[in-house]
PDB file of C-alpha atoms in Angstrom:
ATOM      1  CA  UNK A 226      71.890 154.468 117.238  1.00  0.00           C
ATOM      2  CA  UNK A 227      72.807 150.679 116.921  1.00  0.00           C
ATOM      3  CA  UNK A 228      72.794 149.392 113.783  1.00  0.00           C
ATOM      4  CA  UNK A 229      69.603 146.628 114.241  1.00  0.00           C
ATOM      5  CA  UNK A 230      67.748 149.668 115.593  1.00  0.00           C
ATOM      6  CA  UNK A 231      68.566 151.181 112.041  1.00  0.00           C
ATOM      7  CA  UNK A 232      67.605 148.820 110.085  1.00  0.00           C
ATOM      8  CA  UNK A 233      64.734 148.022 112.557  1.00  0.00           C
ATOM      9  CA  UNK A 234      63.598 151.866 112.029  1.00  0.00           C
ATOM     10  CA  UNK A 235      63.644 151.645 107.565  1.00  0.00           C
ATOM     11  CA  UNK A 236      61.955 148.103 107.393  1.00  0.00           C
ATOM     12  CA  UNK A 237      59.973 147.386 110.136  1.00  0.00           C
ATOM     13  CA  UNK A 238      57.033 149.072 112.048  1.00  0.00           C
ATOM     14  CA  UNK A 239      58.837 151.556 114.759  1.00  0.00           C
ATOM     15  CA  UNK A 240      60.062 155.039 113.387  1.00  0.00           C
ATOM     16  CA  UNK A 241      62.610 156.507 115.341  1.00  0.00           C
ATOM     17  CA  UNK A 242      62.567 159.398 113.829  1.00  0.00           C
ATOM     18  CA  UNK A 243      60.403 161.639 111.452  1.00  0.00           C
ATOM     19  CA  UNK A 244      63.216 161.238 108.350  1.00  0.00           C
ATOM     20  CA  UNK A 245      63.266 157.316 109.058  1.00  0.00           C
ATOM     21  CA  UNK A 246      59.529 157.582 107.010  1.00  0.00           C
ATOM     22  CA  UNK A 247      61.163 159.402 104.259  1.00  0.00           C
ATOM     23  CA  UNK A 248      63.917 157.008 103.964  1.00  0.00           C
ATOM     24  CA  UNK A 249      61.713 154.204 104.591  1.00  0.00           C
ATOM     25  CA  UNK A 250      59.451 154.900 101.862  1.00  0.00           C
ATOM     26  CA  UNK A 251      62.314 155.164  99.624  1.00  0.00           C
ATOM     27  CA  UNK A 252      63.778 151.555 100.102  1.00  0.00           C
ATOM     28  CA  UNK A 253      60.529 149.928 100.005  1.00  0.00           C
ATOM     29  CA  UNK A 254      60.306 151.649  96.458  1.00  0.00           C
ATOM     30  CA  UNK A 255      63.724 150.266  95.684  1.00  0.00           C
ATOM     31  CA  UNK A 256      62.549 146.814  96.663  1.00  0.00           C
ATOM     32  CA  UNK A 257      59.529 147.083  94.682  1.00  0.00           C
ATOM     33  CA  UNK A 258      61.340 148.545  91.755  1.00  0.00           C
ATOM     34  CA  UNK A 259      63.745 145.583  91.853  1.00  0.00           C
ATOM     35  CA  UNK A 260      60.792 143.406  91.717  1.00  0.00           C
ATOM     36  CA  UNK A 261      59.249 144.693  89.213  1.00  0.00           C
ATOM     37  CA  UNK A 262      62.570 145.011  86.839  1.00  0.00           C
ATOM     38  CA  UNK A 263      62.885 141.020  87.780  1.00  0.00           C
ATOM     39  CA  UNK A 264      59.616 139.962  87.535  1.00  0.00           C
ATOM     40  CA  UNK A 265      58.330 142.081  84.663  1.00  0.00           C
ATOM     41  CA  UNK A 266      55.660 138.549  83.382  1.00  0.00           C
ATOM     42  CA  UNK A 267      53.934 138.648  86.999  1.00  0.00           C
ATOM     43  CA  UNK A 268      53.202 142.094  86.494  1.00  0.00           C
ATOM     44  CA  UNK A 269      51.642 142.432  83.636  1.00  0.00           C
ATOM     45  CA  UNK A 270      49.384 139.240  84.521  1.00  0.00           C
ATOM     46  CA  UNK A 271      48.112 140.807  87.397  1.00  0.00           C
ATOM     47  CA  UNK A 272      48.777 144.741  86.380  1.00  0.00           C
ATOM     48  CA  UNK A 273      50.841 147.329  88.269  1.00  0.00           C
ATOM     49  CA  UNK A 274      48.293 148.126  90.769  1.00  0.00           C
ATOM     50  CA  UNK A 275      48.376 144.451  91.986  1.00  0.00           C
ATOM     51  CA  UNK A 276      51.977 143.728  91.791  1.00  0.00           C
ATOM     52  CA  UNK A 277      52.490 146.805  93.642  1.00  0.00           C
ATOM     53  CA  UNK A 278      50.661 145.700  96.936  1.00  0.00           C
ATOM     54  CA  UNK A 279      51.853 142.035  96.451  1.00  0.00           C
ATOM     55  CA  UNK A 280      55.706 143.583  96.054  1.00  0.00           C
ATOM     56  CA  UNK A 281      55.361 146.063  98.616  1.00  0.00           C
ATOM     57  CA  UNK A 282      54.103 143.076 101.163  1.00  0.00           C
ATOM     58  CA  UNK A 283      57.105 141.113 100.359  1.00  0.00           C
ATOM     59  CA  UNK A 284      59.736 144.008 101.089  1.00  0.00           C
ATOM     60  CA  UNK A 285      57.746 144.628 104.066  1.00  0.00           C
ATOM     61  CA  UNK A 286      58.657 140.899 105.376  1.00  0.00           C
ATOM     62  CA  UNK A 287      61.895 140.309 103.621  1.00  0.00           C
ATOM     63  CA  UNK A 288      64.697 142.461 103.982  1.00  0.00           C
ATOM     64  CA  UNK A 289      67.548 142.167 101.572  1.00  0.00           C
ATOM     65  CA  UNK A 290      70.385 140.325 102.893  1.00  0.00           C
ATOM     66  CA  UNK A 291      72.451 142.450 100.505  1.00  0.00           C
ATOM     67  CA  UNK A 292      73.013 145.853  99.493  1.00  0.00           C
ATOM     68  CA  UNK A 293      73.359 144.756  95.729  1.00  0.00           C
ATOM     69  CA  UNK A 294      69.296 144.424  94.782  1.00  0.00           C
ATOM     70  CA  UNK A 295      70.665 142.079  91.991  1.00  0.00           C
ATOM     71  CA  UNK A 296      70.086 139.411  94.542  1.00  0.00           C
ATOM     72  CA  UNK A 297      66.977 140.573  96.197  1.00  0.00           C
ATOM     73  CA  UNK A 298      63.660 138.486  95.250  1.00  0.00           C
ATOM     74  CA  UNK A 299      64.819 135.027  95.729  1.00  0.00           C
ATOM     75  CA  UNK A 300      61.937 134.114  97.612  1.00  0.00           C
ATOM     76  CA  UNK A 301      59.069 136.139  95.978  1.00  0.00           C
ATOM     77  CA  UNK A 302      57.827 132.881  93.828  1.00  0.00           C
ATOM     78  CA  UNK A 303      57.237 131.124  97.450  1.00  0.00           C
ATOM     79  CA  UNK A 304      56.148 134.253  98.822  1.00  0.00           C
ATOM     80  CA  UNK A 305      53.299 134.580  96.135  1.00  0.00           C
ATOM     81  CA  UNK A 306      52.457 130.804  96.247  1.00  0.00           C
ATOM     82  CA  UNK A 307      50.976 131.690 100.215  1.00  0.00           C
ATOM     83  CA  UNK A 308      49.446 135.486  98.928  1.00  0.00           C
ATOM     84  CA  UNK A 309      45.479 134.991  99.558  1.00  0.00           C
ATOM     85  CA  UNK A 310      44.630 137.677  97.603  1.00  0.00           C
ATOM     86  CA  UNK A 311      46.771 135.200  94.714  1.00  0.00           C
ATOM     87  CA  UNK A 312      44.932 132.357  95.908  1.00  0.00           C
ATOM     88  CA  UNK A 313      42.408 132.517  92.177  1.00  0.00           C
ATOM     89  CA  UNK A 314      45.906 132.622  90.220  1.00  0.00           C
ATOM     90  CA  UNK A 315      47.285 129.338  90.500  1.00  0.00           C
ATOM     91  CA  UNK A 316      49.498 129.824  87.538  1.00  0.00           C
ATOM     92  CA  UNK A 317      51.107 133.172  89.307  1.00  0.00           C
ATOM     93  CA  UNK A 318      53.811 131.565  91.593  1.00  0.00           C
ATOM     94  CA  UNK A 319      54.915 129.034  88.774  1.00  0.00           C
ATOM     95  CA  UNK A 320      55.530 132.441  85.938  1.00  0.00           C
ATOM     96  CA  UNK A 321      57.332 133.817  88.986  1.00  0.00           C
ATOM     97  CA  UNK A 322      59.961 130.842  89.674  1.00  0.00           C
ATOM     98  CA  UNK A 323      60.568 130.646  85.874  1.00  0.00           C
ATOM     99  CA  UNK A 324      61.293 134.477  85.785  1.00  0.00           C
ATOM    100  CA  UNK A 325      63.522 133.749  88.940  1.00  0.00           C
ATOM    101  CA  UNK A 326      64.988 130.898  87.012  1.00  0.00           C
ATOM    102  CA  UNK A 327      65.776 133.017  83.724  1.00  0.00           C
ATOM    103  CA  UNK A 328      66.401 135.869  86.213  1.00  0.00           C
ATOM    104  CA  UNK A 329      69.763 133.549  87.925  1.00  0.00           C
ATOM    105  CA  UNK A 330      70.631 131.913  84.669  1.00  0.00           C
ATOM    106  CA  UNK A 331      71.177 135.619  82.939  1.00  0.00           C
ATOM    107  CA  UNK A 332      73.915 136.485  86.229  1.00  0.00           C
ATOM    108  CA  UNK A 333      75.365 133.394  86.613  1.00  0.00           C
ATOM    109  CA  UNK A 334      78.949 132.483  85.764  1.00  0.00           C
ATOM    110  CA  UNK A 335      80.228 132.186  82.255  1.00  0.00           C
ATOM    111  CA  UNK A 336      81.796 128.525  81.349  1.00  0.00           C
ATOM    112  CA  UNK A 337      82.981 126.781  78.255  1.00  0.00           C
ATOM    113  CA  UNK A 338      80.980 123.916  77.213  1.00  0.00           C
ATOM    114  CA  UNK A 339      82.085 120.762  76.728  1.00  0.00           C
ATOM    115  CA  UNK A 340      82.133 118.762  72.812  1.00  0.00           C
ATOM    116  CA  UNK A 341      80.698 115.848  72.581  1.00  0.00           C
ATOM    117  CA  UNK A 342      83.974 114.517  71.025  1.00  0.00           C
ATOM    118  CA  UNK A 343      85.124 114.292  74.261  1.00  0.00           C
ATOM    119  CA  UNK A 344      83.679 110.962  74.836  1.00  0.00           C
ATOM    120  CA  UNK A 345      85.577 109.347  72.305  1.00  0.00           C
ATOM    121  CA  UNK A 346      88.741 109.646  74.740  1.00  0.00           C
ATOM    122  CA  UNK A 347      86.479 107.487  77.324  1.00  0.00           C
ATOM    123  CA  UNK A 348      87.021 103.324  77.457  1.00  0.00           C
ATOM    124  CA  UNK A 349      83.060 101.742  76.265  1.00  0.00           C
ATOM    125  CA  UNK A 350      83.294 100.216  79.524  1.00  0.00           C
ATOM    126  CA  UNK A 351      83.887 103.323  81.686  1.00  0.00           C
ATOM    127  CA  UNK A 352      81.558 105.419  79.855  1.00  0.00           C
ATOM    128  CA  UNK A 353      78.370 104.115  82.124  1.00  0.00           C
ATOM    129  CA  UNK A 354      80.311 105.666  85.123  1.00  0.00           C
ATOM    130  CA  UNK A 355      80.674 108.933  83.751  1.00  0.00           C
ATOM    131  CA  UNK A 356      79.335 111.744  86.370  1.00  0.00           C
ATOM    132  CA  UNK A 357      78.376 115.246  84.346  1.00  0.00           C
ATOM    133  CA  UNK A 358      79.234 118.328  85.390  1.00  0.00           C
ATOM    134  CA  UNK A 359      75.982 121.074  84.249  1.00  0.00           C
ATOM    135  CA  UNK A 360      76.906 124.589  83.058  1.00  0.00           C
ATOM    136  CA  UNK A 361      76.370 126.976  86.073  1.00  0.00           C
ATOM    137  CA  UNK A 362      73.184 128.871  84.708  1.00  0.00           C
ATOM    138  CA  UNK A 363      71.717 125.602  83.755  1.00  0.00           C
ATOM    139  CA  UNK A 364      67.888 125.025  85.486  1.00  0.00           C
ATOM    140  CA  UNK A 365      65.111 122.662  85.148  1.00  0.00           C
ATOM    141  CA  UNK A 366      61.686 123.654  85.806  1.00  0.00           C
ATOM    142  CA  UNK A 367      58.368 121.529  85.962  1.00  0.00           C
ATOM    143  CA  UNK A 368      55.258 122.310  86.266  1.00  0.00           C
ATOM    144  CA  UNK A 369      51.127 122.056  85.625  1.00  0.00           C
ATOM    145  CA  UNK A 370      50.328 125.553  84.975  1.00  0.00           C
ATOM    146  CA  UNK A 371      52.005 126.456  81.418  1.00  0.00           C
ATOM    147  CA  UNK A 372      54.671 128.579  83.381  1.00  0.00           C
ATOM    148  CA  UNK A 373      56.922 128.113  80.408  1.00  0.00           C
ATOM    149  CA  UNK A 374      54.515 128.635  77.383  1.00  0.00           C
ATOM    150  CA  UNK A 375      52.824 131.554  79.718  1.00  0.00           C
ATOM    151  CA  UNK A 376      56.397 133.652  79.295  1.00  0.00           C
ATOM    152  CA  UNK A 377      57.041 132.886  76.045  1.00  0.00           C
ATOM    153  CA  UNK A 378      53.944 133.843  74.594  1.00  0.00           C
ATOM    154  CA  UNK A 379      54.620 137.567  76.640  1.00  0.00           C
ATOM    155  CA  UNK A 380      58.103 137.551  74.176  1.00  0.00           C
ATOM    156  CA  UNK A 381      55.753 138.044  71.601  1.00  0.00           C
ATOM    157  CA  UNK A 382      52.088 139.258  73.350  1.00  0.00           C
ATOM    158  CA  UNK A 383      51.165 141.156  76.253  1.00  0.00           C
ATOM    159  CA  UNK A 384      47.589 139.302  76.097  1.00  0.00           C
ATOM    160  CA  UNK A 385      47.562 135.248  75.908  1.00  0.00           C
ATOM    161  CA  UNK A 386      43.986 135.123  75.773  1.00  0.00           C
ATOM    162  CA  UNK A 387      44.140 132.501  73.500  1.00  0.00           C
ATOM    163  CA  UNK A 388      47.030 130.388  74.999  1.00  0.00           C
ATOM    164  CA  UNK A 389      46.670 126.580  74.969  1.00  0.00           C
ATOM    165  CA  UNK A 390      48.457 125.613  78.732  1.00  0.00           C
ATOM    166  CA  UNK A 391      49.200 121.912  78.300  1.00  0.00           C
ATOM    167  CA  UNK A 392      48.907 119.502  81.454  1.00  0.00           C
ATOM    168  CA  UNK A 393      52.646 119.282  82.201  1.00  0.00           C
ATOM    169  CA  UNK A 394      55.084 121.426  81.219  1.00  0.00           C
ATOM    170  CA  UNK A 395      59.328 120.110  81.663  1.00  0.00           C
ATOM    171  CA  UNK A 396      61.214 123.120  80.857  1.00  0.00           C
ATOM    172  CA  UNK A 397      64.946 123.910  80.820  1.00  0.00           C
ATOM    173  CA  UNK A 398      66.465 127.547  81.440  1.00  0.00           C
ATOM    174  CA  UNK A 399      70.001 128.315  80.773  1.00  0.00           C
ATOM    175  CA  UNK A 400      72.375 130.946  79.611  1.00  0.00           C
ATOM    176  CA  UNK A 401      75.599 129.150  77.081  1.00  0.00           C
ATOM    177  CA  UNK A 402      76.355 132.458  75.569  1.00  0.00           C
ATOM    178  CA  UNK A 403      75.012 136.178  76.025  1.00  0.00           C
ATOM    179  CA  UNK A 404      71.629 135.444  75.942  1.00  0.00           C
ATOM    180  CA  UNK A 405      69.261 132.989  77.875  1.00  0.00           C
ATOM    181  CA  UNK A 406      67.737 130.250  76.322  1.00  0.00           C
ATOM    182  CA  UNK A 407      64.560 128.413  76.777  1.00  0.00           C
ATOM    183  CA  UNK A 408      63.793 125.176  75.971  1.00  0.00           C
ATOM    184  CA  UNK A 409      60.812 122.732  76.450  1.00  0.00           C
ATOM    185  CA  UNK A 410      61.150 119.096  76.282  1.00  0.00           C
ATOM    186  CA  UNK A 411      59.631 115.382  76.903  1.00  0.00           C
ATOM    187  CA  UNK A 412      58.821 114.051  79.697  1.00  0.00           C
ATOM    188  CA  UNK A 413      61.532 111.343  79.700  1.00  0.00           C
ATOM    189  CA  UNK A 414      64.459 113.574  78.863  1.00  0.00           C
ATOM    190  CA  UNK A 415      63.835 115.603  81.426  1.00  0.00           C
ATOM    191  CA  UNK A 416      63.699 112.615  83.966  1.00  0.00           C
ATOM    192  CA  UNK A 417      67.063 111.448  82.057  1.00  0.00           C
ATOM    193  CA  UNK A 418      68.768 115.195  82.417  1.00  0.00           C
ATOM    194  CA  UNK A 419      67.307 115.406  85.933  1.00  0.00           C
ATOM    195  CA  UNK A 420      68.984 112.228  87.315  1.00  0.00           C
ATOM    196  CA  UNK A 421      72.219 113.531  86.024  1.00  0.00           C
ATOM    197  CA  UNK A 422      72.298 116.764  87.026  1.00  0.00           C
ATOM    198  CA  UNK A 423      71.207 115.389  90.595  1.00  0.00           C
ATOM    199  CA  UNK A 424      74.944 113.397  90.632  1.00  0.00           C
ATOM    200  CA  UNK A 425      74.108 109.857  89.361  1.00  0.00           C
ATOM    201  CA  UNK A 426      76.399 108.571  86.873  1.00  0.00           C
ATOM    202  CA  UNK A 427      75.155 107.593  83.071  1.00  0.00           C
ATOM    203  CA  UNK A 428      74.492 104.040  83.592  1.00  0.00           C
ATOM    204  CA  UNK A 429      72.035 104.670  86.902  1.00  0.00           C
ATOM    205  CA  UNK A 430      70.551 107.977  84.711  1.00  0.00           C
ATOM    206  CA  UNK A 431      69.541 105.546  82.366  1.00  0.00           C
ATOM    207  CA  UNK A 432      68.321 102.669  84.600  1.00  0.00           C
ATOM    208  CA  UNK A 433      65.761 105.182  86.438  1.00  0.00           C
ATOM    209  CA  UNK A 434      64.554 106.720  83.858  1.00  0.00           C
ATOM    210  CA  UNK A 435      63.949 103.575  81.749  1.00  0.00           C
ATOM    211  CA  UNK A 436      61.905 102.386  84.898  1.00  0.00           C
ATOM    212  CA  UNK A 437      59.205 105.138  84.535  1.00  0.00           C
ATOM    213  CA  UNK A 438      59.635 105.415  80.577  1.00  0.00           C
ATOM    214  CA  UNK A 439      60.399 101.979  78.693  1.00  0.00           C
ATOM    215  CA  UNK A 440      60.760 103.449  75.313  1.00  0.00           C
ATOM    216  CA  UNK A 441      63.156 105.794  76.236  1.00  0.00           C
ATOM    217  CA  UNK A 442      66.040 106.468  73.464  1.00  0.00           C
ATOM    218  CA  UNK A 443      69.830 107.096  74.923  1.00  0.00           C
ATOM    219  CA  UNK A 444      71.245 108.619  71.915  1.00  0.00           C
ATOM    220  CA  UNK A 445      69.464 111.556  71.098  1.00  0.00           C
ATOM    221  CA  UNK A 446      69.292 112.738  74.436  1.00  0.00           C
ATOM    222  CA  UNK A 447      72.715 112.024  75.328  1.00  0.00           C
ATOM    223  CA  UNK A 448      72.884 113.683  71.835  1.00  0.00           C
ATOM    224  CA  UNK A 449      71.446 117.048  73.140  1.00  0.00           C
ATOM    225  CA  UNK A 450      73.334 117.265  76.136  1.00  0.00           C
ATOM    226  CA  UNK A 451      76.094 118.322  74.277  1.00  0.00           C
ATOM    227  CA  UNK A 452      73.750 120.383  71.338  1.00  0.00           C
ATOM    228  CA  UNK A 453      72.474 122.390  73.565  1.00  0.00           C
ATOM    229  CA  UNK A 454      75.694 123.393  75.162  1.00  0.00           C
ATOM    230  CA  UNK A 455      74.824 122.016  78.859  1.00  0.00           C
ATOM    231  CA  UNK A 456      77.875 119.813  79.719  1.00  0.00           C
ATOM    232  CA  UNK A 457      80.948 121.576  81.125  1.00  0.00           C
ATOM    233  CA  UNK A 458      82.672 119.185  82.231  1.00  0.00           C
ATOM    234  CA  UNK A 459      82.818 114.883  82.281  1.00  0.00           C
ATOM    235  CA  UNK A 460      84.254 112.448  85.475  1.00  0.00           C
ATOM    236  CA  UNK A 461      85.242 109.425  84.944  1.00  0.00           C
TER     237      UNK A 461
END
């Protein structure tokens, strides 16, 4: 039996053979299960029931490019976003890409972050060129549907009936030791942290996001960069 016909006979609709159902059954509940285990927020908004037809239509159209299910679920957020019977939760897709989000920055790759000290071995007049180099679990997420408040009020509640969701939410996800951190911010630092992480150098950073935020204050921000552990690395 060729190998697409294999694969063909777990995933998709033919069954080749009476056993292929068995084993069929028991990779879609290995998708679903690695779902669920990365995911665990979606789920209990929508209960087990739910998440188990939405999951089980997913690993019905996606299979894993990869035998390691650590990677499998990249797509789900989108996935939900276009899933009609999801179509009343607007909120549902957003709580999934921040669980995605949290989800990479807990696997990715360790690094040392940077002092802020190091700046002092930089010219004044070179220090607008500077080009930052982000720590690799480091992600921004925005969003109007309290993705961010949604998951941390489920570190501490399994029932946010009461949860304020504000408007706009600029959130930043990243791992600098063993454990993930979460952190919202303003609306202008995250324009400012943005920019950099995109490639531009301090001086244009600054420039753009003084054009959609006049009052906005270098220091501290710059300030935090190096707090919070982000920077791994500065180019001249």
């Amino acid at each position: 039996m060729l190998e697409h016909d294999f694969n063909d006979g777990l995933l998709g609709e033919a069954t080749p053979h009476l056993r292929f159902s068995i084993y069929r059954n028991n990779v879609s509940q290995a998708l679903v299960g690695a779902l669920r285990v990365r995911f665990p927020i979606v789920e209990q908004l929508v209960g087990p029931q739910f998440f188990s037809a939405m999951a089980g239509a997913y690993a019905a159209a996606h299979k894993p490019s990869s035998a390691v299910l650590i990677h499998y679920g990249a797509s789900f957020a989108e996935y939900i976003a276009g899933y009609e019977a999801a179509a009343t939760l607007p909120y549902l897709a957003d709580v999934a890409r921040f669980e995605n989000a949290w989800w990479q920055a807990y696997h990715a790759f360790e690094a040392v972050p940077l002092e802020i000290s190091a700046l002092a071995a930089i010219a004044p007049e070179d220090l607008g060129g500077l080009k930052f180099a982000f720590h690799p679990s480091f992600h921004m997420l925005q969003n109007s549907n309290g993705a961010a408040s949604i998951w941390q009020w489920h570190q501490i509640a399994n029932n946010p009936a009461h949860l304020e969701v504000p408007s706009q939410e600029f959130a930043l996800v990243w791992r600098p030791h063993a454990e993930v951190a979460v952190r919202l911010i303003e609306a202008d630092g995250f324009c400012f942290f943005e920019a950099l992480k995109s490639g531009a150098d301090l001086e244009s950073a600054v420039l753009k996001t003084l054009e959609q935020f006049p009052a906005f204050d270098l220091q501290p921000n710059l300030a935090a960069l190096f707090q919070l552990e982000l920077i791994t690395g500065v180019t001249p």
